[in-house]
Every structure is written in C-alpha cells, then in structure tokens.
JSON list of C-alpha atoms and ligand atoms in Angstrom, two decimals:
[
{"chain": "Z", "resi": 131, "resn": "UNK", "atom": "CA", "xyz": [11.73, -10.09, -6.16]},
{"chain": "Z", "resi": 132, "resn": "UNK", "atom": "CA", "xyz": [9.67, -10.14, -3.11]},
{"chain": "Z", "resi": 133, "resn": "UNK", "atom": "CA", "xyz": [9.39, -6.55, -2.05]},
{"chain": "Z", "resi": 134, "resn": "UNK", "atom": "CA", "xyz": [7.18, -4.42, 0.74]},
{"chain": "Z", "resi": 135, "resn": "UNK", "atom": "CA", "xyz": [6.43, -0.87, 0.06]},
{"chain": "Z", "resi": 136, "resn": "UNK", "atom": "CA", "xyz": [5.72, 1.14, 3.79]},
{"chain": "Z", "resi": 137, "resn": "UNK", "atom": "CA", "xyz": [4.64, 4.76, 3.90]},
{"chain": "Z", "resi": 138, "resn": "UNK", "atom": "CA", "xyz": [2.34, 6.78, 5.38]},
{"chain": "Z", "resi": 139, "resn": "UNK", "atom": "CA", "xyz": [-1.09, 7.21, 3.08]},
{"chain": "Z", "resi": 140, "resn": "UNK", "atom": "CA", "xyz": [0.12, 9.02, 0.41]},
{"chain": "Z", "resi": 141, "resn": "UNK", "atom": "CA", "xyz": [3.71, 8.60, 0.71]},
{"chain": "Z", "resi": 142, "resn": "UNK", "atom": "CA", "xyz": [3.54, 6.90, -3.33]},
{"chain": "Z", "resi": 143, "resn": "UNK", "atom": "CA", "xyz": [3.34, 3.12, -2.16]},
{"chain": "Z", "resi": 144, "resn": "UNK", "atom": "CA", "xyz": [0.63, 2.04, -4.73]},
{"chain": "Z", "resi": 145, "resn": "UNK", "atom": "CA", "xyz": [1.77, 4.51, -7.36]},
{"chain": "Z", "resi": 146, "resn": "UNK", "atom": "CA", "xyz": [4.86, 3.00, -7.18]},
{"chain": "Z", "resi": 147, "resn": "UNK", "atom": "CA", "xyz": [3.39, -0.87, -7.24]},
{"chain": "Z", "resi": 148, "resn": "UNK", "atom": "CA", "xyz": [1.27, 0.17, -9.94]},
{"chain": "Z", "resi": 149, "resn": "UNK", "atom": "CA", "xyz": [4.37, 1.15, -12.27]},
{"chain": "Z", "resi": 150, "resn": "UNK", "atom": "CA", "xyz": [6.20, -1.86, -11.19]},
{"chain": "Z", "resi": 151, "resn": "UNK", "atom": "CA", "xyz": [2.89, -3.89, -12.42]},
{"chain": "Z", "resi": 152, "resn": "UNK", "atom": "CA", "xyz": [2.20, -2.06, -15.46]},
{"chain": "Z", "resi": 153, "resn": "UNK", "atom": "CA", "xyz": [6.41, -2.10, -16.41]},
{"chain": "Z", "resi": 154, "resn": "UNK", "atom": "CA", "xyz": [8.19, -5.25, -14.87]},
{"chain": "Z", "resi": 155, "resn": "UNK", "atom": "CA", "xyz": [4.94, -7.42, -14.27]},
{"chain": "Z", "resi": 156, "resn": "UNK", "atom": "CA", "xyz": [5.45, -7.82, -10.90]},
{"chain": "Z", "resi": 157, "resn": "UNK", "atom": "CA", "xyz": [2.68, -8.92, -8.59]},
{"chain": "Z", "resi": 158, "resn": "UNK", "atom": "CA", "xyz": [0.16, -6.07, -7.02]},
{"chain": "Z", "resi": 159, "resn": "UNK", "atom": "CA", "xyz": [-1.00, -7.20, -3.70]},
{"chain": "Z", "resi": 160, "resn": "UNK", "atom": "CA", "xyz": [-2.55, -4.12, -2.01]},
{"chain": "Z", "resi": 161, "resn": "UNK", "atom": "CA", "xyz": [-4.52, -4.51, 1.54]},
{"chain": "Z", "resi": 162, "resn": "UNK", "atom": "CA", "xyz": [-6.05, -1.95, 0.80]},
{"chain": "Z", "resi": 163, "resn": "UNK", "atom": "CA", "xyz": [-7.33, -2.22, -2.83]},
{"chain": "Z", "resi": 164, "resn": "UNK", "atom": "CA", "xyz": [-8.16, -6.12, -1.38]},
{"chain": "Z", "resi": 165, "resn": "UNK", "atom": "CA", "xyz": [-10.28, -4.56, 1.43]},
{"chain": "Z", "resi": 166, "resn": "UNK", "atom": "CA", "xyz": [-12.16, -2.21, -0.96]},
{"chain": "Z", "resi": 167, "resn": "UNK", "atom": "CA", "xyz": [-12.89, -5.19, -3.67]},
{"chain": "Z", "resi": 168, "resn": "UNK", "atom": "CA", "xyz": [-14.28, -6.96, -0.21]},
{"chain": "Z", "resi": 169, "resn": "UNK", "atom": "CA", "xyz": [-16.59, -4.15, 0.72]},
{"chain": "Z", "resi": 170, "resn": "UNK", "atom": "CA", "xyz": [-17.97, -3.94, -2.78]},
{"chain": "Z", "resi": 171, "resn": "UNK", "atom": "CA", "xyz": [-18.65, -7.02, -3.22]},
{"chain": "Z", "resi": 172, "resn": "UNK", "atom": "CA", "xyz": [-20.61, -7.38, 0.44]},
{"chain": "Z", "resi": 173, "resn": "UNK", "atom": "CA", "xyz": [-18.24, -10.27, 0.93]},
{"chain": "Z", "resi": 174, "resn": "UNK", "atom": "CA", "xyz": [-17.55, -11.20, 5.06]},
{"chain": "Z", "resi": 175, "resn": "UNK", "atom": "CA", "xyz": [-14.50, -9.85, 5.10]},
{"chain": "Z", "resi": 176, "resn": "UNK", "atom": "CA", "xyz": [-15.80, -6.71, 3.85]},
{"chain": "Z", "resi": 177, "resn": "UNK", "atom": "CA", "xyz": [-18.61, -6.49, 6.77]},
{"chain": "Z", "resi": 178, "resn": "UNK", "atom": "CA", "xyz": [-15.89, -6.79, 9.09]},
{"chain": "Z", "resi": 179, "resn": "UNK", "atom": "CA", "xyz": [-13.53, -4.02, 7.63]},
{"chain": "Z", "resi": 180, "resn": "UNK", "atom": "CA", "xyz": [-15.88, -1.65, 5.97]},
{"chain": "Z", "resi": 181, "resn": "UNK", "atom": "CA", "xyz": [-16.17, 0.37, 9.73]},
{"chain": "Z", "resi": 182, "resn": "UNK", "atom": "CA", "xyz": [-12.88, 0.26, 10.64]},
{"chain": "Z", "resi": 183, "resn": "UNK", "atom": "CA", "xyz": [-11.92, 1.47, 7.32]},
{"chain": "Z", "resi": 184, "resn": "UNK", "atom": "CA", "xyz": [-13.82, 4.86, 7.30]},
{"chain": "Z", "resi": 185, "resn": "UNK", "atom": "CA", "xyz": [-12.85, 5.71, 10.43]},
{"chain": "Z", "resi": 186, "resn": "UNK", "atom": "CA", "xyz": [-9.18, 5.26, 9.54]},
{"chain": "Z", "resi": 187, "resn": "UNK", "atom": "CA", "xyz": [-8.34, 2.78, 12.06]},
{"chain": "Z", "resi": 188, "resn": "UNK", "atom": "CA", "xyz": [-7.14, -0.85, 11.50]},
{"chain": "Z", "resi": 189, "resn": "UNK", "atom": "CA", "xyz": [-8.89, -3.77, 10.44]},
{"chain": "Z", "resi": 190, "resn": "UNK", "atom": "CA", "xyz": [-8.08, -6.45, 13.38]},
{"chain": "Z", "resi": 191, "resn": "UNK", "atom": "CA", "xyz": [-4.38, -8.28, 12.33]},
{"chain": "Z", "resi": 192, "resn": "UNK", "atom": "CA", "xyz": [-6.07, -11.85, 12.18]},
{"chain": "Z", "resi": 193, "resn": "UNK", "atom": "CA", "xyz": [-8.44, -10.80, 9.50]},
{"chain": "Z", "resi": 194, "resn": "UNK", "atom": "CA", "xyz": [-5.95, -9.02, 7.08]},
{"chain": "Z", "resi": 195, "resn": "UNK", "atom": "CA", "xyz": [-3.27, -11.49, 7.92]},
{"chain": "Z", "resi": 196, "resn": "UNK", "atom": "CA", "xyz": [-5.40, -14.70, 6.72]},
{"chain": "Z", "resi": 197, "resn": "UNK", "atom": "CA", "xyz": [-6.45, -12.64, 3.76]},
{"chain": "Z", "resi": 198, "resn": "UNK", "atom": "CA", "xyz": [-3.29, -11.79, 2.95]},
{"chain": "Z", "resi": 199, "resn": "UNK", "atom": "CA", "xyz": [-1.42, -15.12, 3.49]},
{"chain": "Z", "resi": 200, "resn": "UNK", "atom": "CA", "xyz": [-4.76, -16.52, 1.34]},
{"chain": "Z", "resi": 201, "resn": "UNK", "atom": "CA", "xyz": [-4.08, -14.30, -1.42]},
{"chain": "Z", "resi": 202, "resn": "UNK", "atom": "CA", "xyz": [-0.02, -15.25, -1.83]},
{"chain": "Z", "resi": 203, "resn": "UNK", "atom": "CA", "xyz": [-0.75, -18.63, -1.61]},
{"chain": "Z", "resi": 204, "resn": "UNK", "atom": "CA", "xyz": [-3.25, -18.52, -4.29]},
{"chain": "Z", "resi": 205, "resn": "UNK", "atom": "CA", "xyz": [-1.41, -16.34, -6.57]},
{"chain": "Z", "resi": 206, "resn": "UNK", "atom": "CA", "xyz": [2.05, -16.83, -8.63]},
{"chain": "Z", "resi": 207, "resn": "UNK", "atom": "CA", "xyz": [3.86, -15.47, -5.86]},
{"chain": "Z", "resi": 208, "resn": "UNK", "atom": "CA", "xyz": [7.00, -17.60, -6.19]},
{"chain": "Z", "resi": 209, "resn": "UNK", "atom": "CA", "xyz": [7.79, -15.17, -9.31]},
{"chain": "Z", "resi": 210, "resn": "UNK", "atom": "CA", "xyz": [7.83, -12.60, -7.31]},
{"chain": "Z", "resi": 211, "resn": "UNK", "atom": "CA", "xyz": [5.47, -9.49, -5.50]},
{"chain": "Z", "resi": 212, "resn": "UNK", "atom": "CA", "xyz": [5.71, -6.36, -4.72]},
{"chain": "Z", "resi": 213, "resn": "UNK", "atom": "CA", "xyz": [3.53, -5.65, -0.73]},
{"chain": "Z", "resi": 214, "resn": "UNK", "atom": "CA", "xyz": [1.54, -2.33, -0.40]},
{"chain": "Z", "resi": 215, "resn": "UNK", "atom": "CA", "xyz": [0.00, -1.88, 2.64]},
{"chain": "Z", "resi": 216, "resn": "UNK", "atom": "CA", "xyz": [0.68, -4.88, 4.11]},
{"chain": "Z", "resi": 217, "resn": "UNK", "atom": "CA", "xyz": [2.69, -5.32, 7.27]},
{"chain": "Z", "resi": 218, "resn": "UNK", "atom": "CA", "xyz": [1.33, -2.48, 9.20]},
{"chain": "Z", "resi": 219, "resn": "UNK", "atom": "CA", "xyz": [1.77, -3.75, 12.71]},
{"chain": "Z", "resi": 220, "resn": "UNK", "atom": "CA", "xyz": [5.08, -5.98, 13.92]},
{"chain": "Z", "resi": 221, "resn": "UNK", "atom": "CA", "xyz": [2.99, -8.52, 14.25]},
{"chain": "Z", "resi": 222, "resn": "UNK", "atom": "CA", "xyz": [1.56, -8.98, 11.11]},
{"chain": "Z", "resi": 223, "resn": "UNK", "atom": "CA", "xyz": [5.04, -8.84, 10.16]},
{"chain": "Z", "resi": 224, "resn": "UNK", "atom": "CA", "xyz": [6.23, -11.32, 12.25]},
{"chain": "Z", "resi": 225, "resn": "UNK", "atom": "CA", "xyz": [3.79, -13.59, 11.03]},
{"chain": "Z", "resi": 226, "resn": "UNK", "atom": "CA", "xyz": [4.10, -12.73, 7.24]},
{"chain": "Z", "resi": 227, "resn": "UNK", "atom": "CA", "xyz": [7.45, -13.67, 8.02]},
{"chain": "Z", "resi": 228, "resn": "UNK", "atom": "CA", "xyz": [6.87, -17.10, 9.00]},
{"chain": "Z", "resi": 229, "resn": "UNK", "atom": "CA", "xyz": [4.70, -18.06, 6.96]},
{"chain": "Z", "resi": 230, "resn": "UNK", "atom": "CA", "xyz": [7.02, -16.76, 4.00]},
{"chain": "Z", "resi": 231, "resn": "UNK", "atom": "CA", "xyz": [9.80, -18.75, 5.08]},
{"chain": "Z", "resi": 232, "resn": "UNK", "atom": "CA", "xyz": [7.30, -22.03, 5.38]},
{"chain": "Z", "resi": 233, "resn": "UNK", "atom": "CA", "xyz": [6.73, -21.62, 1.82]},
{"chain": "Z", "resi": 234, "resn": "UNK", "atom": "CA", "xyz": [10.65, -20.92, 0.86]},
{"chain": "Z", "resi": 235, "resn": "UNK", "atom": "CA", "xyz": [9.41, -17.34, -0.65]},
{"chain": "Z", "resi": 236, "resn": "UNK", "atom": "CA", "xyz": [10.83, -15.12, 2.21]},
{"chain": "Z", "resi": 237, "resn": "UNK", "atom": "CA", "xyz": [11.12, -10.87, 1.38]},
{"chain": "Z", "resi": 238, "resn": "UNK", "atom": "CA", "xyz": [14.09, -9.30, 0.24]},
{"chain": "Z", "resi": 239, "resn": "UNK", "atom": "CA", "xyz": [14.07, -5.65, 0.39]},
{"chain": "Z", "resi": 240, "resn": "UNK", "atom": "CA", "xyz": [11.83, -3.12, 2.37]},
{"chain": "Z", "resi": 241, "resn": "UNK", "atom": "CA", "xyz": [11.55, 0.40, 0.86]},
{"chain": "Z", "resi": 242, "resn": "UNK", "atom": "CA", "xyz": [10.60, 2.63, 3.33]},
{"chain": "Z", "resi": 243, "resn": "UNK", "atom": "CA", "xyz": [9.29, 6.16, 1.63]},
{"chain": "Z", "resi": 244, "resn": "UNK", "atom": "CA", "xyz": [9.81, 8.95, 3.81]},
{"chain": "Z", "resi": 245, "resn": "UNK", "atom": "CA", "xyz": [7.24, 12.07, 2.97]},
{"chain": "Z", "resi": 246, "resn": "UNK", "atom": "CA", "xyz": [6.49, 15.37, 4.16]},
{"chain": "Z", "resi": 247, "resn": "UNK", "atom": "CA", "xyz": [2.84, 16.63, 6.03]},
{"chain": "Z", "resi": 248, "resn": "UNK", "atom": "CA", "xyz": [2.73, 18.74, 3.11]},
{"chain": "Z", "resi": 249, "resn": "UNK", "atom": "CA", "xyz": [2.84, 15.88, 0.36]},
{"chain": "Z", "resi": 250, "resn": "UNK", "atom": "CA", "xyz": [0.62, 14.00, 2.41]},
{"chain": "Z", "resi": 251, "resn": "UNK", "atom": "CA", "xyz": [-1.54, 16.54, 2.76]},
{"chain": "Z", "resi": 252, "resn": "UNK", "atom": "CA", "xyz": [-2.16, 17.42, -0.51]},
{"chain": "Z", "resi": 253, "resn": "UNK", "atom": "CA", "xyz": [-1.96, 14.16, -2.84]},
{"chain": "Z", "resi": 254, "resn": "UNK", "atom": "CA", "xyz": [-4.31, 12.17, -0.39]},
{"chain": "Z", "resi": 255, "resn": "UNK", "atom": "CA", "xyz": [-7.14, 15.50, -0.15]},
{"chain": "Z", "resi": 256, "resn": "UNK", "atom": "CA", "xyz": [-6.98, 14.94, -4.36]},
{"chain": "Z", "resi": 257, "resn": "UNK", "atom": "CA", "xyz": [-6.36, 11.88, -4.67]},
{"chain": "Z", "resi": 258, "resn": "UNK", "atom": "CA", "xyz": [-9.59, 10.04, -7.16]},
{"chain": "Z", "resi": 259, "resn": "UNK", "atom": "CA", "xyz": [-9.62, 6.93, -7.96]},
{"chain": "Z", "resi": 260, "resn": "UNK", "atom": "CA", "xyz": [-12.13, 5.32, -10.67]},
{"chain": "Z", "resi": 261, "resn": "UNK", "atom": "CA", "xyz": [-15.23, 3.59, -9.62]},
{"chain": "Z", "resi": 262, "resn": "UNK", "atom": "CA", "xyz": [-14.91, 1.19, -12.23]},
{"chain": "Z", "resi": 263, "resn": "UNK", "atom": "CA", "xyz": [-10.83, 0.09, -12.56]},
{"chain": "Z", "resi": 264, "resn": "UNK", "atom": "CA", "xyz": [-9.98, 1.34, -9.67]},
{"chain": "Z", "resi": 265, "resn": "UNK", "atom": "CA", "xyz": [-7.40, 3.73, -11.02]},
{"chain": "Z", "resi": 266, "resn": "UNK", "atom": "CA", "xyz": [-5.89, 6.68, -9.72]},
{"chain": "Z", "resi": 267, "resn": "UNK", "atom": "CA", "xyz": [-5.38, 10.34, -10.07]},
{"chain": "Z", "resi": 268, "resn": "UNK", "atom": "CA", "xyz": [-5.16, 13.72, -8.74]},
{"chain": "Z", "resi": 269, "resn": "UNK", "atom": "CA", "xyz": [-6.89, 16.55, -9.31]},
{"chain": "Z", "resi": 270, "resn": "UNK", "atom": "CA", "xyz": [-3.62, 18.85, -9.93]},
{"chain": "Z", "resi": 271, "resn": "UNK", "atom": "CA", "xyz": [-1.00, 16.00, -10.72]},
{"chain": "Z", "resi": 272, "resn": "UNK", "atom": "CA", "xyz": [-2.57, 13.62, -12.64]},
{"chain": "Z", "resi": 273, "resn": "UNK", "atom": "CA", "xyz": [-6.09, 14.97, -13.76]},
{"chain": "Z", "resi": 274, "resn": "UNK", "atom": "CA", "xyz": [-7.77, 13.14, -16.42]},
{"chain": "Z", "resi": 275, "resn": "UNK", "atom": "CA", "xyz": [-8.90, 14.82, -19.51]},
{"chain": "Z", "resi": 276, "resn": "UNK", "atom": "CA", "xyz": [-12.05, 14.76, -19.11]},
{"chain": "Z", "resi": 277, "resn": "UNK", "atom": "CA", "xyz": [-13.14, 15.87, -15.62]},
{"chain": "Z", "resi": 278, "resn": "UNK", "atom": "CA", "xyz": [-14.49, 12.90, -13.44]},
{"chain": "Z", "resi": 279, "resn": "UNK", "atom": "CA", "xyz": [-13.96, 10.62, -16.51]},
{"chain": "Z", "resi": 280, "resn": "UNK", "atom": "CA", "xyz": [-11.32, 7.91, -16.28]},
{"chain": "Z", "resi": 281, "resn": "UNK", "atom": "CA", "xyz": [-9.44, 7.46, -18.65]},
{"chain": "Z", "resi": 282, "resn": "UNK", "atom": "CA", "xyz": [-8.52, 4.11, -18.87]},
{"chain": "Z", "resi": 283, "resn": "UNK", "atom": "CA", "xyz": [-12.35, 3.06, -19.01]},
{"chain": "Z", "resi": 284, "resn": "UNK", "atom": "CA", "xyz": [-14.65, 5.66, -19.03]},
{"chain": "Z", "resi": 285, "resn": "UNK", "atom": "CA", "xyz": [-15.77, 4.67, -15.55]},
{"chain": "Z", "resi": 286, "resn": "UNK", "atom": "CA", "xyz": [-17.09, 7.43, -12.92]},
{"chain": "Z", "resi": 287, "resn": "UNK", "atom": "CA", "xyz": [-13.88, 8.72, -10.35]},
{"chain": "Z", "resi": 288, "resn": "UNK", "atom": "CA", "xyz": [-14.37, 9.41, -6.65]},
{"chain": "Z", "resi": 289, "resn": "UNK", "atom": "CA", "xyz": [-13.31, 10.57, -3.69]},
{"chain": "Z", "resi": 290, "resn": "UNK", "atom": "CA", "xyz": [-12.25, 7.70, -1.12]},
{"chain": "Z", "resi": 291, "resn": "UNK", "atom": "CA", "xyz": [-14.26, 8.50, 2.10]},
{"chain": "Z", "resi": 292, "resn": "UNK", "atom": "CA", "xyz": [-11.19, 7.95, 4.31]},
{"chain": "Z", "resi": 293, "resn": "UNK", "atom": "CA", "xyz": [-9.12, 11.15, 2.14]},
{"chain": "Z", "resi": 294, "resn": "UNK", "atom": "CA", "xyz": [-10.65, 13.26, 3.78]},
{"chain": "Z", "resi": 295, "resn": "UNK", "atom": "CA", "xyz": [-8.76, 15.57, 6.89]},
{"chain": "Z", "resi": 296, "resn": "UNK", "atom": "CA", "xyz": [-9.99, 14.74, 9.87]},
{"chain": "Z", "resi": 297, "resn": "UNK", "atom": "CA", "xyz": [-9.61, 10.62, 8.63]},
{"chain": "Z", "resi": 298, "resn": "UNK", "atom": "CA", "xyz": [-5.97, 11.40, 7.28]},
{"chain": "Z", "resi": 299, "resn": "UNK", "atom": "CA", "xyz": [-5.05, 12.75, 10.65]},
{"chain": "Z", "resi": 300, "resn": "UNK", "atom": "CA", "xyz": [-6.16, 9.46, 12.68]},
{"chain": "Z", "resi": 301, "resn": "UNK", "atom": "CA", "xyz": [-4.28, 7.32, 9.70]},
{"chain": "Z", "resi": 302, "resn": "UNK", "atom": "CA", "xyz": [-1.31, 8.84, 10.00]},
{"chain": "Z", "resi": 303, "resn": "UNK", "atom": "CA", "xyz": [-0.73, 8.72, 13.77]},
{"chain": "Z", "resi": 304, "resn": "UNK", "atom": "CA", "xyz": [-1.44, 4.90, 13.73]},
{"chain": "Z", "resi": 305, "resn": "UNK", "atom": "CA", "xyz": [1.13, 5.06, 10.90]},
{"chain": "Z", "resi": 306, "resn": "UNK", "atom": "CA", "xyz": [2.97, 7.13, 13.79]},
{"chain": "Z", "resi": 307, "resn": "UNK", "atom": "CA", "xyz": [2.39, 4.73, 16.59]},
{"chain": "Z", "resi": 308, "resn": "UNK", "atom": "CA", "xyz": [1.87, 1.33, 15.20]},
{"chain": "Z", "resi": 309, "resn": "UNK", "atom": "CA", "xyz": [3.44, 1.07, 11.48]},
{"chain": "Z", "resi": 310, "resn": "UNK", "atom": "CA", "xyz": [6.83, 3.47, 11.55]},
{"chain": "Z", "resi": 311, "resn": "UNK", "atom": "CA", "xyz": [7.93, 0.57, 14.04]},
{"chain": "Z", "resi": 312, "resn": "UNK", "atom": "CA", "xyz": [8.73, -1.71, 11.22]},
{"chain": "Z", "resi": 313, "resn": "UNK", "atom": "CA", "xyz": [11.42, 0.58, 9.61]},
{"chain": "Z", "resi": 314, "resn": "UNK", "atom": "CA", "xyz": [14.04, -0.47, 12.94]},
{"chain": "Z", "resi": 315, "resn": "UNK", "atom": "CA", "xyz": [12.11, -3.97, 12.53]},
{"chain": "Z", "resi": 316, "resn": "UNK", "atom": "CA", "xyz": [13.63, -4.47, 8.72]},
{"chain": "Z", "resi": 317, "resn": "UNK", "atom": "CA", "xyz": [16.64, -2.19, 9.22]},
{"chain": "Z", "resi": 318, "resn": "UNK", "atom": "CA", "xyz": [18.14, -4.99, 12.07]},
{"chain": "Z", "resi": 319, "resn": "UNK", "atom": "CA", "xyz": [17.52, -7.36, 9.34]},
{"chain": "Z", "resi": 320, "resn": "UNK", "atom": "CA", "xyz": [19.45, -5.96, 6.81]},
{"chain": "Z", "resi": 321, "resn": "UNK", "atom": "CA", "xyz": [16.85, -5.47, 4.30]},
{"chain": "Z", "resi": 322, "resn": "UNK", "atom": "CA", "xyz": [15.92, -2.11, 4.74]},
{"chain": "Z", "resi": 323, "resn": "UNK", "atom": "CA", "xyz": [16.33, 0.43, 2.15]},
{"chain": "Z", "resi": 324, "resn": "UNK", "atom": "CA", "xyz": [15.12, 4.66, 2.15]},
{"chain": "Z", "resi": 325, "resn": "UNK", "atom": "CA", "xyz": [14.10, 6.77, -0.29]},
{"chain": "Z", "resi": 326, "resn": "UNK", "atom": "CA", "xyz": [11.66, 10.23, 0.02]},
{"chain": "Z", "resi": 327, "resn": "UNK", "atom": "CA", "xyz": [8.48, 10.30, -0.74]},
{"chain": "Z", "resi": 328, "resn": "UNK", "atom": "CA", "xyz": [8.34, 13.94, -1.16]},
{"chain": "Z", "resi": 329, "resn": "UNK", "atom": "CA", "xyz": [9.85, 13.23, -4.91]},
{"chain": "Z", "resi": 330, "resn": "UNK", "atom": "CA", "xyz": [7.90, 12.72, -8.47]},
{"chain": "Z", "resi": 331, "resn": "UNK", "atom": "CA", "xyz": [6.71, 9.53, -9.23]},
{"chain": "Z", "resi": 332, "resn": "UNK", "atom": "CA", "xyz": [9.02, 8.79, -12.00]},
{"chain": "Z", "resi": 333, "resn": "UNK", "atom": "CA", "xyz": [11.81, 10.27, -9.81]},
{"chain": "Z", "resi": 334, "resn": "UNK", "atom": "CA", "xyz": [11.16, 7.65, -7.45]},
{"chain": "Z", "resi": 335, "resn": "UNK", "atom": "CA", "xyz": [10.44, 4.70, -9.57]},
{"chain": "Z", "resi": 336, "resn": "UNK", "atom": "CA", "xyz": [13.66, 5.02, -11.43]},
{"chain": "Z", "resi": 337, "resn": "UNK", "atom": "CA", "xyz": [15.70, 4.71, -8.44]},
{"chain": "Z", "resi": 338, "resn": "UNK", "atom": "CA", "xyz": [13.12, 1.63, -7.24]},
{"chain": "Z", "resi": 339, "resn": "UNK", "atom": "CA", "xyz": [13.35, 0.00, -10.55]},
{"chain": "Z", "resi": 340, "resn": "UNK", "atom": "CA", "xyz": [17.21, 0.58, -10.46]},
{"chain": "Z", "resi": 341, "resn": "UNK", "atom": "CA", "xyz": [17.18, -1.27, -7.21]},
{"chain": "Z", "resi": 342, "resn": "UNK", "atom": "CA", "xyz": [14.69, -3.89, -8.29]},
{"chain": "Z", "resi": 343, "resn": "UNK", "atom": "CA", "xyz": [16.23, -4.85, -11.36]},
{"chain": "Z", "resi": 344, "resn": "UNK", "atom": "CA", "xyz": [20.07, -5.41, -9.67]},
{"chain": "Z", "resi": 345, "resn": "UNK", "atom": "CA", "xyz": [18.34, -8.15, -7.45]},
{"chain": "G", "resi": 241, "resn": "AMP", "atom": "P1", "xyz": [-4.77, 1.82, 2.45]},
{"chain": "G", "resi": 241, "resn": "AMP", "atom": "O1", "xyz": [-5.82, 1.72, 0.96]},
{"chain": "G", "resi": 241, "resn": "AMP", "atom": "O2", "xyz": [-3.70, 1.37, 2.10]},
{"chain": "G", "resi": 241, "resn": "AMP", "atom": "O3", "xyz": [-4.78, 3.36, 2.85]},
{"chain": "G", "resi": 241, "resn": "AMP", "atom": "O4", "xyz": [-5.43, 1.36, 3.24]},
{"chain": "G", "resi": 241, "resn": "AMP", "atom": "C1", "xyz": [-6.84, 1.56, 3.44]},
{"chain": "G", "resi": 241, "resn": "AMP", "atom": "C2", "xyz": [-7.64, 1.01, 4.45]},
{"chain": "G", "resi": 241, "resn": "AMP", "atom": "O5", "xyz": [-7.38, -0.56, 5.16]},
{"chain": "G", "resi": 241, "resn": "AMP", "atom": "C3", "xyz": [-6.97, 1.57, 5.87]},
{"chain": "G", "resi": 241, "resn": "AMP", "atom": "O6", "xyz": [-7.15, 3.11, 6.50]},
{"chain": "G", "resi": 241, "resn": "AMP", "atom": "C4", "xyz": [-7.54, 0.40, 7.00]},
{"chain": "G", "resi": 241, "resn": "AMP", "atom": "O7", "xyz": [-8.47, 0.57, 7.15]},
{"chain": "G", "resi": 241, "resn": "AMP", "atom": "C5", "xyz": [-7.07, -0.84, 6.05]},
{"chain": "G", "resi": 241, "resn": "AMP", "atom": "N1", "xyz": [-5.88, -1.78, 6.27]},
{"chain": "G", "resi": 241, "resn": "AMP", "atom": "C6", "xyz": [-5.33, -1.56, 4.90]},
{"chain": "G", "resi": 241, "resn": "AMP", "atom": "N2", "xyz": [-4.15, -2.13, 5.10]},
{"chain": "G", "resi": 241, "resn": "AMP", "atom": "C7", "xyz": [-3.98, -2.52, 6.30]},
{"chain": "G", "resi": 241, "resn": "AMP", "atom": "C8", "xyz": [-3.26, -3.53, 7.41]},
{"chain": "G", "resi": 241, "resn": "AMP", "atom": "N3", "xyz": [-2.32, -4.31, 6.41]},
{"chain": "G", "resi": 241, "resn": "AMP", "atom": "N4", "xyz": [-3.80, -3.85, 8.45]},
{"chain": "G", "resi": 241, "resn": "AMP", "atom": "C9", "xyz": [-4.80, -3.14, 8.94]},
{"chain": "G", "resi": 241, "resn": "AMP", "atom": "N5", "xyz": [-5.81, -2.44, 8.34]},
{"chain": "G", "resi": 241, "resn": "AMP", "atom": "C10", "xyz": [-5.50, -1.96, 6.70]}
]
C-alpha cells in the first residue's frame, strides 16, 4: 500500500504512521522527522531548513522534494510506504506524482484527518519527544512512566521549539492556505478518504488499518 496522510499539525498523522509501521510493517517516511534528523546532524539540508522550521514556515519546495524523492528511491518503496507530512503544496504533489509514475509506484490512497482547533492545540502543546529515539508522548494522553524519561530507550524528553501557541498559529495558517488544496486535488483523482482526526488513536487506527488491509 502506498499511502499519503494529510492533516493539520496535531491531527495524528505521525502517530498513525508509526502504528502502521509497528503493526503492519509499512515503511514510514516523515518529512519533519527527516528534516529534524538533518538539523541535528548539522547536515547541509538541515542548515538550509532550520530557520523555516523554527518559525513554523514551509521549507522551500525544491529542498523538500529532492530530499523525499531521494529517500523513496533509496528505500524499499516498491513494498509500500506511508508519507507523513509530504506533500504539503500542490507543486510538491505534482512533482511527486510525476516521479512516482516514472518509478511505477503511484500513490494509491490519500487519507485526510479533519481535526478541530481544540484538539490540535491540546495535542501539540502537550506533545513531548525523545531526544534519542524520537518516540512521541503526550503529558496527559500518553505520559511516560517516569516523567521526562523515554519508556522505550531511557532518553531525555523535550518539547519541539515549534510546538508553542504562536508558531502553531503560523503552521495552521499555512495548512489552511497551502496544504488544504490538496484535498480537492486528490478527491478529483478519486483516491481520497476522509476521517476524523479528533478520535482516539486506537479508534482511528482500526478504521485506517481496515482500509489499508483490503487494498
Ligand atoms: P512536521 O514534523 O510534519 O510538523 O514538520 C515540521 C516542520 O518541517 C514544518 O513546520 C516545516 O517547517 C517542515 N516541513 C515538513 N514537511 C514539509 C514539507 N512537505 N514541505 C515544506 N516544509 C516541510
């Protein structure tokens, strides 16, 4: 299954993609994770991207497109994948569609998680990540056993710099002004499914996995 997850920040795209990877073995490609890894390593892409990311703005299309297509080409993408956080603009979507068509691995399904503002703010302001392994937690919904310490690897937890109310506002505006158009783009192609992003992760996963398994 070749799948794209679309939704505002905090819709649960990353959580669902990790569940699909852990339970069904579907390769998870997250633009945000790959960019943050590059920033951490001090790699050239990370240096170009970090100021945009801190402000909650989109990293320029050409940087992100090249990075993601390289990743797809160098992974076992013919066995299926889930894209999380990419594409985020119509330009990215068109470039990706052309490249995946050439590779004979076009996108089969796009799921849009419609999510209310209340859920978004609650999830993002309470989100914590592990500095070492990147595992995701939430101070209320998914706390670690020991505060501030990752259950999986014992690493230290941190809050993303862009998970503050001001930057969340910018990220939401960008979603509404640039990313939301993708919903009609994929609906016109007949491959869009819409689901609520407000529901608990397990409920969303059950529906999502049901769709993914029958394909
Ligand atoms: P995320 O982890 O998906 O919330 O992404 C974090 C940040 O990485 C975003 O706010 C952008 O600055 C950048 N980013 C992630 N994906 C993309 C993309 N497809 N296009 C441009 N910038 C992106």
